[in-house]
Amino acid sequence: MAAEAPFLAVSEYFQSPYGSVSFAKKDQLPMVKTKGGKTVTGVSTVARHLSQAGTVSCGLTLEDQAAVDQWLEYHVTQVVHCGQNQQLCTQVLQELNNYLSDKVYFVTHHPTVADIILYHGLHNIFTKLAFHDKEKYVHLSRWFNNIQQDKRLRQSLQPLTFSRTSLYSS
Amino acid sequence: MGFGDLKSDAGLKALNDFLADRSYIEGYTASQADSVVFAALSSAPKASFPHALRWYNHIKSMDRSALPGVKKPLDSYGGAVPAQGGGDADDDFDLFGSDDEEEMDAIKQQRIKAYTEKKSEKPKLIAKSNLILEVKPWDDETDMKKLEECVRTVKCDGLIWGTSKLVPVGYGINKLQISCVVEDDKVGTDFLEEEITKFEDFVQSMDIVAFNKV
């Protein structure tokens, strides 16, 4: 199931138990039961929980953690709506591209849960882009291509092809 | 192969272009390849090389001695970036067996010249078309001679009238078939139609029967 993929990726990457994640029937909201017996719902909360429950420590400072949270929020408020709104889609791609112009990963110098969730959110958009469009967002494409090489992060998604040709250079 | 002298702007530019769509020098994780190239840089690249600078900052954040992989000579990294000066290393890749680069260049220049000459000649060829028009009169009382005269009065640059004949339609009515040669760039069919149908007294309608490129 497609909705599971990002959480599978997060849980595998941070080696946290995936078993307890389930999806609400009505609106497909993910839920997870914590060790304390509580239930948390919502994409970013579940993703965050999975990233912290794992045995792999992310070693984030408080500032980094805040930045990660902000990107998760960006995913929930902006990226997920891109499918229906072409104008928003271009704006989001442009924004992310500008942001990544001097960075390799969204936060810090290694993949974080923000990279994983955004990769899964953007995969749908990227499959529809033509080669020259991908080339237009060269920073975002570079990041995307880099992330998708890790099989743990990619899960069931298809790897996309990127190519920089001189044909389109203008 | 190689980026050339990484302390010069040309080398940095090669590195910058190479890193535009890559995060690391080799593969998709940091490795000794990054470490080798990093060590070859004297300082952080200028802001005018954004891709190189981004990579530099990223690698700087890591413990470079602990990266995986094996160190290779600096020149073995980088894609097929055109070597600027000192391009001795690409002898092995010369598929065409010509060792004389100057000769190759000369041949290339010659071909480019020949091509541009050929291209510049092309527009001199004027595209012409052979048209056959059909002009229909109102009724059997229309003076066909007069009609033909009227049609032939249409004159413009690039238009030459040819032979004509009357073709019977029925009930004593004839239509006029007339051929002409036009230069495509100067005369349009719309223009012809407009001009001919101006003779309202004689012409009921006008059609283009045939349109052949000459």
XYZ file of C-alpha atoms in Angstrom:
384
model
C 0.000 0.000 0.000
C 1.325 3.375 -1.031
C 0.396 5.200 2.158
C 2.556 2.846 4.196
C 5.750 3.384 2.233
C 7.037 6.539 3.925
C 6.529 5.072 7.394
C 8.112 1.777 6.412
C 11.063 3.784 5.176
C 11.331 5.788 8.367
C 11.039 2.744 10.583
C 13.580 0.785 8.573
C 16.028 3.652 8.387
C 15.907 4.346 12.120
C 15.362 0.665 12.988
C 12.265 1.221 15.046
C 9.414 -1.323 15.292
C 6.881 -0.651 12.562
C 4.263 -3.171 13.684
C 1.977 -0.804 15.535
C 1.232 1.652 12.711
C -2.303 1.484 11.362
C -4.438 3.662 9.136
C -7.806 5.157 9.966
C -10.429 3.833 7.586
C -12.152 7.139 7.088
C -9.373 9.555 6.155
C -6.323 7.304 5.917
C -4.677 9.096 8.821
C -1.851 6.998 10.241
C -1.971 6.035 13.920
C 0.582 4.413 16.146
C 0.401 2.945 19.656
C 3.335 4.029 21.776
C 4.959 1.901 24.441
C 3.177 3.915 27.087
C -0.150 2.755 25.652
C -1.042 6.126 24.128
C -2.130 6.570 20.521
C -0.721 9.296 18.310
C -2.204 10.211 14.970
C -1.112 12.345 12.035
C 1.589 12.060 9.441
C 4.238 14.224 11.030
C 3.676 12.993 14.580
C 3.867 9.359 13.560
C 6.944 9.991 11.436
C 8.592 11.783 14.317
C 7.678 9.063 16.754
C 9.122 6.368 14.493
C 12.326 8.314 13.990
C 12.855 8.675 17.718
C 11.759 5.227 18.851
C 14.473 3.577 16.791
C 17.832 2.291 17.899
C 19.651 4.559 15.452
C 20.187 7.874 17.131
C 19.846 10.859 14.842
C 21.978 13.054 17.084
C 20.039 16.188 16.340
C 20.399 19.371 18.317
C 17.244 21.127 19.433
C 17.580 23.600 16.575
C 17.927 20.797 14.039
C 14.943 19.008 15.498
C 12.899 22.190 15.179
C 13.961 22.541 11.541
C 12.987 18.915 10.876
C 9.591 19.541 12.447
C 9.138 22.584 10.305
C 9.783 20.579 7.153
C 7.341 17.916 8.267
C 4.796 20.661 8.723
C 5.649 22.020 5.282
C 4.970 18.571 3.898
C 1.559 18.337 5.518
C 0.461 21.861 4.683
C 1.966 22.349 1.206
C 3.390 19.310 -0.537
C 0.374 17.036 -0.086
C -1.862 19.562 -1.850
C 0.360 19.809 -4.906
C -1.465 17.040 -6.708
C -4.579 19.119 -7.316
C -3.030 22.533 -7.706
C -0.587 23.107 -10.544
C 0.315 26.606 -9.457
C 1.102 25.523 -5.920
C 3.123 22.643 -7.300
C 5.420 24.929 -9.293
C 5.767 27.208 -6.315
C 6.700 24.361 -3.983
C 9.239 22.930 -6.425
C 10.762 26.365 -6.877
C 10.929 26.955 -3.137
C 12.511 23.614 -2.335
C 14.938 24.008 -5.210
C 16.086 27.366 -3.914
C 16.395 26.015 -0.400
C 18.538 23.075 -1.470
C 20.857 25.168 -3.623
C 23.533 25.153 -0.932
C 22.580 22.011 0.933
C 22.894 18.295 0.390
C 20.166 17.263 2.832
C 17.333 19.348 4.218
C 18.667 19.478 7.760
C 22.228 18.751 8.935
C 24.635 16.698 6.859
C 22.878 13.355 6.871
C 19.409 12.154 5.924
C 16.715 12.978 8.480
C 13.073 12.059 8.734
C 12.301 15.300 6.854
C 14.193 14.036 3.796
C 12.380 10.717 3.869
C 8.888 12.148 4.197
C 9.474 14.848 1.586
C 11.015 12.323 -0.806
C 7.900 10.184 -0.577
C 5.678 13.231 -0.917
C 7.504 14.503 -3.994
C 7.869 11.171 -5.755
C 4.408 11.458 -7.225
C 5.126 14.933 -8.570
C 8.500 13.975 -9.953
C 7.179 11.006 -11.911
C 5.077 13.426 -13.927
C 7.916 15.827 -14.702
C 9.690 15.764 -18.046
C 13.463 15.629 -18.256
C 13.858 19.308 -18.959
C 11.569 20.188 -16.057
C 13.672 18.086 -13.742
C 16.707 19.850 -15.066
C 15.122 23.189 -14.305
C 14.985 22.209 -10.623
C 18.550 20.959 -10.667
C 19.188 21.259 -6.923
C 15.990 19.497 -5.983
C 16.656 16.817 -8.601
C 20.155 16.243 -7.281
C 18.795 15.816 -3.766
C 16.035 13.532 -5.023
C 18.416 11.391 -7.017
C 20.715 11.132 -4.026
C 17.937 10.066 -1.657
C 16.435 7.492 -3.970
C 19.689 5.536 -4.169
C 19.167 4.165 -0.662
C 16.888 1.182 -0.937
C 15.759 1.524 2.662
C 14.463 5.016 1.929
C 12.962 4.166 -1.414
C 10.929 1.135 -0.306
C 8.475 0.122 -3.012
C 8.788 3.298 -5.081
C 10.287 3.224 -8.545
C 13.656 4.917 -8.935
C 13.423 7.782 -11.422
C 15.916 8.622 -14.105
C 17.620 11.968 -14.198
C 19.707 13.231 -17.022
C 21.386 16.492 -17.718
C 21.724 16.947 -21.436
C 23.092 19.847 -23.343
C 20.015 19.652 -25.549
C 17.836 21.649 -23.219
C 20.430 24.090 -21.957
C 19.293 27.588 -22.620
C 39.014 13.030 -16.840
C 40.034 15.052 -13.841
C 39.224 18.624 -13.056
C 42.549 20.101 -14.082
C 44.144 22.482 -11.644
C 41.691 22.868 -8.782
C 43.444 25.979 -7.574
C 42.636 27.787 -10.797
C 39.242 29.145 -11.801
C 39.036 26.780 -14.775
C 39.459 23.756 -12.516
C 36.901 25.078 -10.062
C 34.472 25.677 -12.868
C 34.889 22.080 -14.040
C 34.290 20.875 -10.488
C 31.298 23.179 -10.147
C 29.723 21.898 -13.370
C 30.409 18.331 -12.362
C 28.701 18.782 -8.989
C 25.645 20.598 -10.331
C 23.581 17.409 -10.299
C 25.701 15.319 -7.956
C 25.998 15.366 -4.205
C 29.286 13.480 -4.063
C 32.261 12.950 -6.334
C 31.629 9.220 -6.598
C 28.387 7.369 -6.116
C 25.761 8.479 -3.653
C 27.653 8.533 -0.382
C 30.675 10.374 0.865
C 33.872 8.446 0.180
C 37.609 8.867 -0.045
C 37.025 10.298 -3.512
C 35.509 13.355 -1.852
C 38.358 13.453 0.611
C 40.998 13.460 -2.158
C 39.328 16.228 -4.131
C 38.662 18.157 -0.933
C 42.330 18.033 -0.012
C 43.258 19.343 -3.467
C 41.351 22.557 -2.851
C 43.325 25.301 -1.206
C 40.300 26.956 0.396
C 36.529 27.108 0.138
C 35.396 27.841 -3.432
C 34.090 31.305 -4.131
C 30.363 31.980 -4.009
C 30.376 32.150 -7.804
C 30.782 28.372 -7.758
C 27.661 27.513 -5.751
C 27.682 23.759 -6.433
C 31.323 23.366 -5.490
C 30.804 25.467 -2.372
C 27.810 23.438 -1.254
C 29.768 20.228 -1.703
C 32.772 21.739 0.102
C 30.718 22.705 3.133
C 29.061 19.308 3.204
C 32.357 17.408 3.108
C 33.915 19.793 5.610
C 31.307 18.737 8.158
C 32.508 15.144 8.052
C 35.444 13.247 9.460
C 37.271 12.843 6.171
C 39.769 10.215 7.312
C 36.967 7.877 8.380
C 35.204 7.861 5.008
C 34.942 4.531 3.200
C 36.631 3.705 -0.089
C 40.150 3.750 -1.416
C 42.146 6.803 -2.335
C 42.882 7.158 -6.024
C 44.946 9.776 -7.820
C 43.149 13.082 -8.173
C 43.079 12.942 -11.970
C 40.968 9.803 -12.015
C 37.926 11.610 -10.626
C 35.394 13.649 -12.471
C 33.355 12.832 -15.543
C 34.098 13.530 -19.145
C 34.881 17.133 -18.458
C 36.822 18.585 -21.378
C 40.421 18.835 -20.305
C 41.770 22.328 -20.632
C 45.450 22.101 -21.464
C 47.599 19.134 -20.463
C 45.106 16.698 -21.945
C 47.634 13.893 -22.352
C 45.639 11.452 -20.293
C 42.954 10.885 -22.905
C 45.159 9.081 -25.437
C 43.575 5.787 -24.449
C 40.130 7.069 -25.297
C 40.927 8.196 -28.808
C 38.554 5.965 -30.696
C 39.267 7.428 -34.087
C 42.958 6.710 -34.010
C 43.977 10.191 -34.964
C 46.788 11.375 -32.746
C 46.986 14.771 -34.277
C 44.510 16.955 -32.450
C 45.242 19.907 -34.667
C 44.359 17.896 -37.717
C 41.070 16.923 -36.138
C 40.397 20.525 -35.310
C 41.166 21.585 -38.851
C 38.800 18.983 -40.268
C 36.124 20.073 -37.848
C 36.577 23.709 -38.774
C 36.394 22.824 -42.450
C 33.181 20.897 -41.962
C 31.611 23.674 -39.978
C 32.580 26.116 -42.725
C 31.172 23.880 -45.434
C 28.007 23.435 -43.445
C 27.457 27.156 -42.869
C 28.128 27.846 -46.542
C 25.627 25.231 -47.543
C 23.144 26.694 -45.132
C 23.595 30.239 -46.356
C 23.058 29.107 -49.940
C 19.796 27.457 -49.223
C 17.529 30.506 -48.910
C 18.507 31.562 -52.454
C 16.346 28.749 -53.772
C 12.959 30.346 -54.289
C 9.994 28.199 -53.575
C 7.527 28.385 -56.444
C 4.169 26.797 -56.928
C 2.129 25.980 -59.980
C -1.531 26.763 -59.449
C -4.575 25.956 -61.521
C -7.512 28.208 -60.765
C -11.140 27.724 -61.693
C -13.194 30.862 -62.143
C -16.949 30.454 -62.441
C -19.154 33.065 -64.132
C -22.679 34.024 -63.053
C -24.561 32.644 -66.050
C -24.366 31.859 -69.768
C -24.568 35.545 -70.677
C -21.313 36.411 -68.938
C -18.665 37.449 -71.421
C -15.936 34.865 -70.886
C -13.382 36.773 -72.936
C -13.878 39.823 -70.787
C -13.654 37.683 -67.680
C -10.345 36.241 -68.755
C -9.010 39.691 -69.514
C -10.038 40.867 -66.086
C -8.346 37.966 -64.395
C -5.165 38.587 -66.331
C -5.112 42.211 -65.207
C -4.259 41.018 -61.709
C -0.576 41.703 -61.504
C 1.995 41.610 -58.784
C 5.606 40.758 -58.192
C 6.171 37.025 -58.407
C 2.996 36.165 -60.287
C 3.025 34.857 -63.884
C -0.167 33.885 -65.688
C -0.088 30.831 -67.890
C -2.431 29.206 -70.370
C -6.157 29.073 -69.952
C -9.110 27.181 -71.369
C -12.851 27.167 -71.079
C -14.460 24.093 -69.654
C -18.171 23.525 -70.273
C -20.238 23.026 -67.124
C -23.659 22.568 -68.702
C -26.594 24.610 -70.059
C -24.145 26.558 -72.208
C -22.207 27.786 -69.231
C -18.437 27.599 -69.309
C -15.955 28.018 -66.520
C -12.475 29.373 -66.948
C -9.492 27.257 -65.988
C -6.287 29.226 -65.834
C -2.837 28.248 -64.669
C -0.272 30.477 -63.044
C 3.105 30.249 -61.383
C 3.616 32.064 -58.107
C 6.522 32.603 -55.761
C 5.370 31.250 -52.414
C 6.934 34.042 -50.395
C 5.444 36.853 -52.453
C 2.009 35.718 -53.493
C -0.530 33.995 -51.327
C -3.626 32.152 -52.471
C -5.730 34.433 -50.293
C -4.440 37.408 -52.245
C -5.346 35.785 -55.573
C -8.816 34.861 -54.437
C -9.445 38.331 -53.101
C -8.251 40.043 -56.263
C -10.186 37.830 -58.653
C -13.470 37.921 -56.782
C -13.239 41.717 -56.922
C -14.599 41.532 -60.469
C -18.069 40.994 -59.126
C -19.737 41.682 -62.474
C -18.217 38.615 -64.043
C -16.987 36.305 -61.300
C -19.325 34.308 -59.173
C -16.714 32.271 -57.362
C -13.151 31.076 -57.583
C -11.514 27.783 -56.603
C -8.029 26.396 -56.553
C -8.058 23.107 -58.434
C -4.419 22.169 -58.181
C -1.501 23.359 -56.128
C 1.864 21.895 -57.065
C 5.278 22.783 -55.778
C 7.686 23.410 -58.627
